[in-house]
Amino acid sequence: MSSQHITPRQFQDFSDHRDPVAAAPRLAGLRKRLKALGVDGFIIPRADEHQNEYVPACEERLAWLTGFAGSAGTAIVLSDKAAIFVDGRYTLQVVDDVDISLFAPQKLAEISPEAWLSAHLTEGARFGYDPWLHTSGQVKRLEAAVKKAKAQLVALTPNPLDALWKDRPAAPAGMMVPQPARLAGLSVPQKLKIIRAGLPDATSLIISDPHNLCWAFNLRGADVAHTPLALAYAHIPPTGRPTLFCEAAKVSPALTRALHGLVDIAPPSALPALLQQAGEQEAALRFDSATAAEALVSAFQGAGGKADVGQDPVTLLKATKTQAELAGMRRAHRRDGVAMVHFLCWFDKAVRSGSLTEIDAARALEASRRKTGRLRDISFPTISAAGPHAAIPHYRVSEASNLTITPGLFLIDSGAQYQDGTTDITRTIAVGRPTPAMRDCFTRVLQGHIAIASAVFPAGTSGAQIDALARLQLWRKGLDFDHGTGHGVGAYLSVHEGPQRISKMGHVALEAGMILSNEPGYYRAGEFGIRIENLVVVKKVSIKNAERPMLGFETLSFAPIDLRAISPALLARDEIDWLNNYHAMVRKKLLPLVDKNAKTWLLAATAPLLD
Amino acid sequence: MSSQHITPRQFQDFSDHRDPVAAAPRLAGLRKRLKALGVDGFIIPRADEHQNEYVPACEERLAWLTGFAGSAGTAIVLSDKAAIFVDGRYTLQVVDDVDISLFAPQKLAEISPEAWLSAHLTEGARFGYDPWLHTSGQVKRLEAAVKKAKAQLVALTPNPLDALWKDRPAAPAGMMVPQPARLAGLSVPQKLKIIRAGLPDATSLIISDPHNLCWAFNLRGADVAHTPLALAYAHIPPTGRPTLFCEAAKVSPALTRALHGLVDIAPPSALPALLQQAGEQEAALRFDSATAAEALVSAFQGAGGKADVGQDPVTLLKATKTQAELAGMRRAHRRDGVAMVHFLCWFDKAVRSGSLTEIDAARALEASRRKTGRLRDISFPTISAAGPHAAIPHYRVSEASNLTITPGLFLIDSGAQYQDGTTDITRTIAVGRPTPAMRDCFTRVLQGHIAIASAVFPAGTSGAQIDALARLQLWRKGLDFDHGTGHGVGAYLSVHEGPQRISKMGHVALEAGMILSNEPGYYRAGEFGIRIENLVVVKKVSIKNAERPMLGFETLSFAPIDLRAISPALLARDEIDWLNNYHAMVRKKLLPLVDKNAKTWLLAATAPLLD
């Protein structure tokens, strides 16, 4: 563990931040302030200046205003009504978190914030947004929606909410440290070369995505929970030294040494000046359409520049891992597998007491990972979900919600950040004897997991084309799940990374070296939930007499899948073979590394399932 | 058969239209003419004014100029170079059809005509197009490509090629006849009501797609081969009588009676005047983005109108068939199945002579369909393909290409137009004993066919999401096929109909009543080709305890699938069950209707395959 990192006793926080009583006065305060500013409405996305999924505490405006604690959502406040928009993962949670008499919950699958705005804004109204919290593409869509209602869109800086937020946390000042080239697999000069090759001639790049910044400069930060991000910007000119825009105090001596002579460091306040100057010179400047704030793009355009808003080439480069990153991910997953086995073995015994709670389980799993001596953080708040809580795909346990784990199914979705890799794994555990319905559904989810794990497909195939494989056995019974089958994962970076995904929306071709989750599920609201998740890496597959270059997956995660939750009669021969081979591999990788108690447990948990 | 239809002795034409010697002088002539017009290049799409797939002979400009006889393609002629762009179906054929020293063949999967234009047009050049042969969307893309090369796009009317085409056929004057409401399932007033419900308030519709026109007004025409289209336009105002723009001489007395008091008829020359007037009045006018020629849109916009270029609501309405249309399609497919069985029985005997040719087979199949006494046309030129010809997915047999059918696999893809329905069916037939490789591939294609036929999926699922099911068993061996798994099919309309399709590009949700083909294939260039095609209709599927509304397919086509081409060991139990159930159904439907000879053959061809 680097000495620059201050390690809390527990990464996960179980306190209940929600304060529904606070929402009414805060909403009233915001409306008053908007009125004073002469605007009739305001949009509050869950976003920071970099469009991060995990944002620093000082950027949790949506949670402060509405109480909604999910990782994605948007509120719109008008003078006489307000709404909150969430996706399928959060339709149950939003009702719990938010005072729905103040914010009418809306499903994103049914209505977009833009469509709602067009329908509810009154003619001639002035509608505000914070240009640091929206990309220029998002602003264009807002503009069209507002225009449709014959209203006017107004940029508001500073954000009008900030003045009301009396105890707003300070901006993060996490230390930035080098990520060794032996783990990254490519040096900074090598990375600059391939980044520049992905840009049009004579075009500079503004890096606004902190993940891309960390990757490009082989560094990691500590500005947000669970992801080693440095919230900063960079400018990469076509030739010569790039500039990193961040407070000098955040740059560790080791990073200063690592970047010496390669990269200039400048304060964040120098970025607007650079954009201004580049705009005046009409320089060719690429902004990342996915993360560059409208405020950046308009600073450049306001000075006369014509922005090239497109893809940051780092996004795709980062997605296909280097051999060193893959080796690190394999080590990290083996280490994490040991922690999982110790936890699962402990759980089976501890749950028999009848008093084990969701928080107990989450604490024990974090402790087990801590025992590796290498844990830098958990990669997201552990979803420790008993009974009906497991039917909420992104359930977050708090002291207030904490359930005792009773017979049925228990779902635990968790991950770790090690310096050599990021993990993300879900197991659904039989507590006592699950019902036949639970076992039937568990087996169908497992069949979906196996179908993805063993899929073989031609190069050029997208995640959208194979997503259905994870659903076929559920579909046969008229069942489904409302999330994608898999998301991309970074290497000691974010546990959610694009552009690769296995989902009907995943139209990017899968490429060798991309890491994804394989996590089909099934959720019966109010009763139980199931998810079986391993990480996989896309690999080349060699087949005799193949006419096309073919790809498939190597499974990275190692931990037993609960045999007690399976209905073996549903499984086909090749599915049983996959499961037995997987368990043989789990045993081979982990048996030498687990403690004595766990050895007996692991042997039983990975015993072959007979046909 | 309606008396207005003149029936040729044979619908299929086996003559070789190609005249590669003609291409050089024609190309030289076109270049000379372009020079005289002061333009440096010209684009020749295979399109008519309605963006039809089957175009009348007078619109076959691409074939006249280049010799290319495929159903989709584009040529670009510049002063010093020319290229022809085709998709994966035609990459083999284009080399046969076209003098590639004149037209460099380009694969659409690798380069678009627009990208090629941007790369090859010289700065300051003037590049021409015919505004009747491109939609406004296509013109926008052309414009961007030409602009990128700092050149200029110029509309050319009349088409400069037409003056060179000395023996150009006359415009078609096929008679328009009513399609009885008992077959259509909805009367014209009922259809007008649902069409208008699909448009914004007070918006008129210009129907430019002849398929949509036929559907909306319950009529059929005879302007192109194989599809009962009437090449005409219509205007549907928000209230009051629609106008059909066509030559009065094309309207049969029966249609005149059927539309009396419902629809006004006006000459085609009245359409520009209507667009001009609507433009001046700034009327709300919807043009179909998929088929409305730029010339129509610009006539309206030139007069001051702001065109609403979007979806013609008829496209989706037409795709979900009425109960009457479905009943008609089922009757048509049973009738067509009898013709197929008579043909297949004859083929098995005739092929033993060793002298049977591709043309003999195509003639015999058309004759067998003619014997039904109800054949209005074949639905497309039969693909009768022996040996390596079957590896060309859209092979068209001519006197010049005609092969004798030798041992191996023979592929025949054909269809019929009956007044109650359109059919499209492919069978791949074992001639002698196919090789193990052929049988292995045939079985994998069959497994793909079965996976689609028996798929169950939630409402809202698109064809893109299930397309891979047809490929999984091929992928396992490193094989694939380069076309979609299925296209939409009309009811006594075009054999290729949108928007529904089963393909990675098919993002429209499948809905009950949509008809599609299910036609996975496999093609080994220079050796053999396999395709197994039935039509299917999307139907609701009821499952006990289902949590979602579920859909699946009902197979419409009935004809044996060749058991002699199967490797039974590859099939799973449920695949054998599907095949045996399908063959039991074929026998039940067709045995009472086939002649004596064929009864014995049919019993053997549909014998159950044992596990």
Short mmCIF file of N, CA and C in Angstrom, two decimals, chain A residues 454-458 460-461 464-469 471-472 474-482 504 507 522-524 543-548 550 574, chain B residues 454-458 460-461 464-469 471-472 474-482 504 507 522-524 543-548 550 574:
data_model
loop_
_atom_site.label_atom_id
_atom_site.label_comp_id
_atom_site.label_asym_id
_atom_site.label_seq_id
_atom_site.Cartn_x
_atom_site.Cartn_y
_atom_site.Cartn_z
N SER A 454 -18.96 -19.77 -22.69
CA SER A 454 -18.45 -20.71 -23.68
C SER A 454 -18.75 -20.30 -25.12
N ALA A 455 -19.25 -19.07 -25.30
CA ALA A 455 -19.58 -18.62 -26.65
C ALA A 455 -18.33 -18.50 -27.52
N VAL A 456 -18.49 -18.79 -28.80
CA VAL A 456 -17.43 -18.60 -29.79
C VAL A 456 -18.08 -17.81 -30.92
N PHE A 457 -17.41 -16.74 -31.38
CA PHE A 457 -18.06 -15.85 -32.35
C PHE A 457 -16.99 -15.21 -33.24
N PRO A 458 -17.37 -14.79 -34.44
CA PRO A 458 -16.36 -14.23 -35.35
C PRO A 458 -15.92 -12.83 -34.90
N GLY A 460 -15.45 -9.06 -35.00
CA GLY A 460 -16.41 -8.10 -35.56
C GLY A 460 -17.77 -8.19 -34.89
N THR A 461 -18.00 -9.28 -34.13
CA THR A 461 -19.28 -9.45 -33.43
C THR A 461 -19.35 -8.47 -32.26
N ALA A 464 -24.05 -6.75 -28.48
CA ALA A 464 -25.49 -6.79 -28.74
C ALA A 464 -25.88 -8.10 -29.42
N GLN A 465 -24.98 -8.63 -30.24
CA GLN A 465 -25.33 -9.83 -30.98
C GLN A 465 -25.37 -11.09 -30.11
N ILE A 466 -24.65 -11.08 -28.99
CA ILE A 466 -24.61 -12.29 -28.17
C ILE A 466 -25.37 -12.16 -26.85
N ASP A 467 -25.87 -10.96 -26.56
CA ASP A 467 -26.56 -10.74 -25.28
C ASP A 467 -27.69 -11.74 -25.03
N ALA A 468 -28.43 -12.07 -26.08
CA ALA A 468 -29.60 -12.96 -25.91
C ALA A 468 -29.21 -14.35 -25.43
N LEU A 469 -27.97 -14.78 -25.69
CA LEU A 469 -27.56 -16.12 -25.25
C LEU A 469 -27.75 -16.28 -23.74
N ARG A 471 -30.10 -15.14 -22.04
CA ARG A 471 -31.51 -15.03 -21.66
C ARG A 471 -32.39 -16.18 -22.16
N LEU A 472 -31.86 -16.98 -23.08
CA LEU A 472 -32.72 -17.95 -23.76
C LEU A 472 -33.48 -18.87 -22.81
N LEU A 474 -34.28 -18.36 -19.68
CA LEU A 474 -35.30 -17.60 -18.95
C LEU A 474 -36.49 -17.33 -19.87
N TRP A 475 -36.20 -16.92 -21.09
CA TRP A 475 -37.26 -16.61 -22.05
C TRP A 475 -38.22 -17.79 -22.21
N ARG A 476 -37.65 -19.01 -22.22
CA ARG A 476 -38.51 -20.19 -22.40
C ARG A 476 -39.60 -20.29 -21.35
N LYS A 477 -39.36 -19.67 -20.18
CA LYS A 477 -40.37 -19.69 -19.12
C LYS A 477 -41.09 -18.34 -19.00
N GLY A 478 -40.88 -17.47 -19.96
CA GLY A 478 -41.55 -16.17 -19.91
C GLY A 478 -40.91 -15.21 -18.93
N LEU A 479 -39.61 -15.44 -18.61
CA LEU A 479 -38.88 -14.60 -17.65
C LEU A 479 -37.76 -13.84 -18.36
N ASP A 480 -37.21 -12.83 -17.70
CA ASP A 480 -36.11 -12.05 -18.28
C ASP A 480 -35.48 -11.23 -17.15
N PHE A 481 -34.44 -10.48 -17.46
CA PHE A 481 -33.90 -9.52 -16.50
C PHE A 481 -33.65 -8.20 -17.21
N ASP A 482 -33.81 -7.11 -16.44
CA ASP A 482 -33.84 -5.77 -17.05
C ASP A 482 -32.51 -5.04 -16.97
N LYS A 504 -28.10 -5.25 -25.37
CA LYS A 504 -28.70 -4.95 -26.68
C LYS A 504 -28.25 -3.58 -27.19
N HIS A 507 -23.06 -1.94 -29.32
CA HIS A 507 -22.79 -2.12 -30.74
C HIS A 507 -21.32 -2.03 -31.11
N TYR A 522 -31.84 -12.85 -12.40
CA TYR A 522 -33.30 -12.95 -12.42
C TYR A 522 -33.81 -12.37 -11.09
N TYR A 523 -34.85 -11.56 -11.17
CA TYR A 523 -35.33 -10.83 -9.99
C TYR A 523 -36.84 -10.99 -9.85
N ARG A 524 -37.28 -11.56 -8.74
CA ARG A 524 -38.71 -11.65 -8.50
C ARG A 524 -39.03 -10.66 -7.39
N ILE A 543 -9.59 -22.63 -34.11
CA ILE A 543 -10.44 -23.78 -34.46
C ILE A 543 -9.90 -24.37 -35.76
N LYS A 544 -9.77 -25.66 -35.80
CA LYS A 544 -9.24 -26.33 -37.00
C LYS A 544 -10.15 -26.03 -38.19
N ASN A 545 -9.57 -25.65 -39.31
CA ASN A 545 -10.31 -25.38 -40.55
C ASN A 545 -11.27 -24.18 -40.44
N ALA A 546 -11.08 -23.35 -39.44
CA ALA A 546 -11.95 -22.16 -39.33
C ALA A 546 -11.74 -21.27 -40.56
N GLU A 547 -12.83 -20.66 -41.01
CA GLU A 547 -12.74 -19.77 -42.17
C GLU A 547 -12.70 -18.31 -41.75
N ARG A 548 -12.94 -18.04 -40.47
CA ARG A 548 -12.95 -16.66 -39.98
C ARG A 548 -12.08 -16.59 -38.74
N MET A 550 -11.77 -16.16 -35.09
CA MET A 550 -12.83 -16.36 -34.10
C MET A 550 -12.37 -15.88 -32.71
N ASP A 574 -23.27 -30.67 -22.01
CA ASP A 574 -22.14 -29.74 -22.17
C ASP A 574 -22.17 -28.63 -21.12
N SER B 454 -37.94 -22.10 -33.33
CA SER B 454 -38.48 -22.45 -32.01
C SER B 454 -38.16 -21.40 -30.95
N ALA B 455 -37.62 -20.26 -31.35
CA ALA B 455 -37.25 -19.22 -30.37
C ALA B 455 -38.49 -18.66 -29.68
N VAL B 456 -38.33 -18.31 -28.43
CA VAL B 456 -39.36 -17.63 -27.64
C VAL B 456 -38.69 -16.41 -27.03
N PHE B 457 -39.30 -15.24 -27.13
CA PHE B 457 -38.62 -14.02 -26.70
C PHE B 457 -39.65 -12.99 -26.23
N PRO B 458 -39.25 -12.06 -25.35
CA PRO B 458 -40.23 -11.10 -24.84
C PRO B 458 -40.63 -10.07 -25.91
N GLY B 460 -40.96 -6.70 -27.63
CA GLY B 460 -39.96 -5.63 -27.59
C GLY B 460 -38.62 -6.09 -28.12
N THR B 461 -38.43 -7.40 -28.27
CA THR B 461 -37.17 -7.93 -28.78
C THR B 461 -37.07 -7.64 -30.28
N ALA B 464 -32.34 -8.10 -34.37
CA ALA B 464 -30.89 -8.06 -34.11
C ALA B 464 -30.55 -8.90 -32.88
N GLN B 465 -31.47 -8.95 -31.92
CA GLN B 465 -31.16 -9.67 -30.69
C GLN B 465 -31.18 -11.18 -30.86
N ILE B 466 -31.90 -11.68 -31.87
CA ILE B 466 -31.98 -13.14 -32.01
C ILE B 466 -31.23 -13.67 -33.22
N ASP B 467 -30.69 -12.79 -34.04
CA ASP B 467 -30.01 -13.21 -35.27
C ASP B 467 -28.92 -14.25 -35.00
N ALA B 468 -28.17 -14.08 -33.91
CA ALA B 468 -27.04 -14.98 -33.63
C ALA B 468 -27.49 -16.42 -33.39
N LEU B 469 -28.74 -16.62 -32.97
CA LEU B 469 -29.20 -17.99 -32.72
C LEU B 469 -29.04 -18.86 -33.96
N ARG B 471 -26.66 -18.78 -35.99
CA ARG B 471 -25.25 -18.90 -36.37
C ARG B 471 -24.42 -19.71 -35.38
N LEU B 472 -24.96 -19.95 -34.18
CA LEU B 472 -24.12 -20.51 -33.09
C LEU B 472 -23.41 -21.79 -33.49
N LEU B 474 -22.61 -22.87 -36.48
CA LEU B 474 -21.57 -22.59 -37.47
C LEU B 474 -20.36 -21.95 -36.80
N TRP B 475 -20.62 -20.99 -35.90
CA TRP B 475 -19.53 -20.30 -35.20
C TRP B 475 -18.63 -21.29 -34.47
N ARG B 476 -19.24 -22.33 -33.92
CA ARG B 476 -18.43 -23.31 -33.19
C ARG B 476 -17.34 -23.94 -34.05
N LYS B 477 -17.57 -23.95 -35.37
CA LYS B 477 -16.58 -24.51 -36.28
C LYS B 477 -15.81 -23.41 -37.03
N GLY B 478 -15.99 -22.16 -36.61
CA GLY B 478 -15.27 -21.07 -37.28
C GLY B 478 -15.89 -20.68 -38.60
N LEU B 479 -17.20 -20.98 -38.76
CA LEU B 479 -17.89 -20.68 -40.02
C LEU B 479 -18.98 -19.64 -39.77
N ASP B 480 -19.49 -19.05 -40.84
CA ASP B 480 -20.56 -18.04 -40.71
C ASP B 480 -21.17 -17.84 -42.09
N PHE B 481 -22.17 -17.00 -42.17
CA PHE B 481 -22.71 -16.59 -43.49
C PHE B 481 -22.89 -15.09 -43.50
N ASP B 482 -22.68 -14.50 -44.70
CA ASP B 482 -22.60 -13.04 -44.80
C ASP B 482 -23.90 -12.38 -45.23
N LYS B 504 -28.25 -8.40 -37.76
CA LYS B 504 -27.63 -7.54 -36.75
C LYS B 504 -28.01 -6.08 -36.95
N HIS B 507 -33.14 -3.44 -35.92
CA HIS B 507 -33.40 -2.91 -34.58
C HIS B 507 -34.87 -2.61 -34.32
N TYR B 522 -24.90 -21.39 -45.55
CA TYR B 522 -23.44 -21.53 -45.47
C TYR B 522 -22.93 -21.66 -46.89
N TYR B 523 -21.85 -20.97 -47.20
CA TYR B 523 -21.36 -20.90 -48.57
C TYR B 523 -19.87 -21.15 -48.61
N ARG B 524 -19.45 -22.20 -49.30
CA ARG B 524 -18.02 -22.44 -49.45
C ARG B 524 -17.65 -22.12 -50.89
N ILE B 543 -47.29 -18.82 -22.01
CA ILE B 543 -46.48 -19.70 -21.14
C ILE B 543 -47.04 -19.57 -19.73
N LYS B 544 -47.22 -20.69 -19.06
CA LYS B 544 -47.75 -20.68 -17.69
C LYS B 544 -46.82 -19.89 -16.78
N ASN B 545 -47.37 -19.01 -15.98
CA ASN B 545 -46.60 -18.20 -15.03
C ASN B 545 -45.62 -17.23 -15.67
N ALA B 546 -45.79 -16.96 -16.95
CA ALA B 546 -44.88 -16.01 -17.61
C ALA B 546 -45.04 -14.63 -16.96
N GLU B 547 -43.93 -13.92 -16.84
CA GLU B 547 -43.96 -12.58 -16.25
C GLU B 547 -43.96 -11.49 -17.32
N ARG B 548 -43.71 -11.89 -18.56
CA ARG B 548 -43.67 -10.91 -19.65
C ARG B 548 -44.56 -11.43 -20.78
N MET B 550 -44.89 -12.76 -24.20
CA MET B 550 -43.85 -13.44 -24.98
C MET B 550 -44.30 -13.66 -26.42
N ASP B 574 -34.03 -32.17 -28.71
CA ASP B 574 -35.13 -31.23 -29.02
C ASP B 574 -35.07 -30.77 -30.47
#
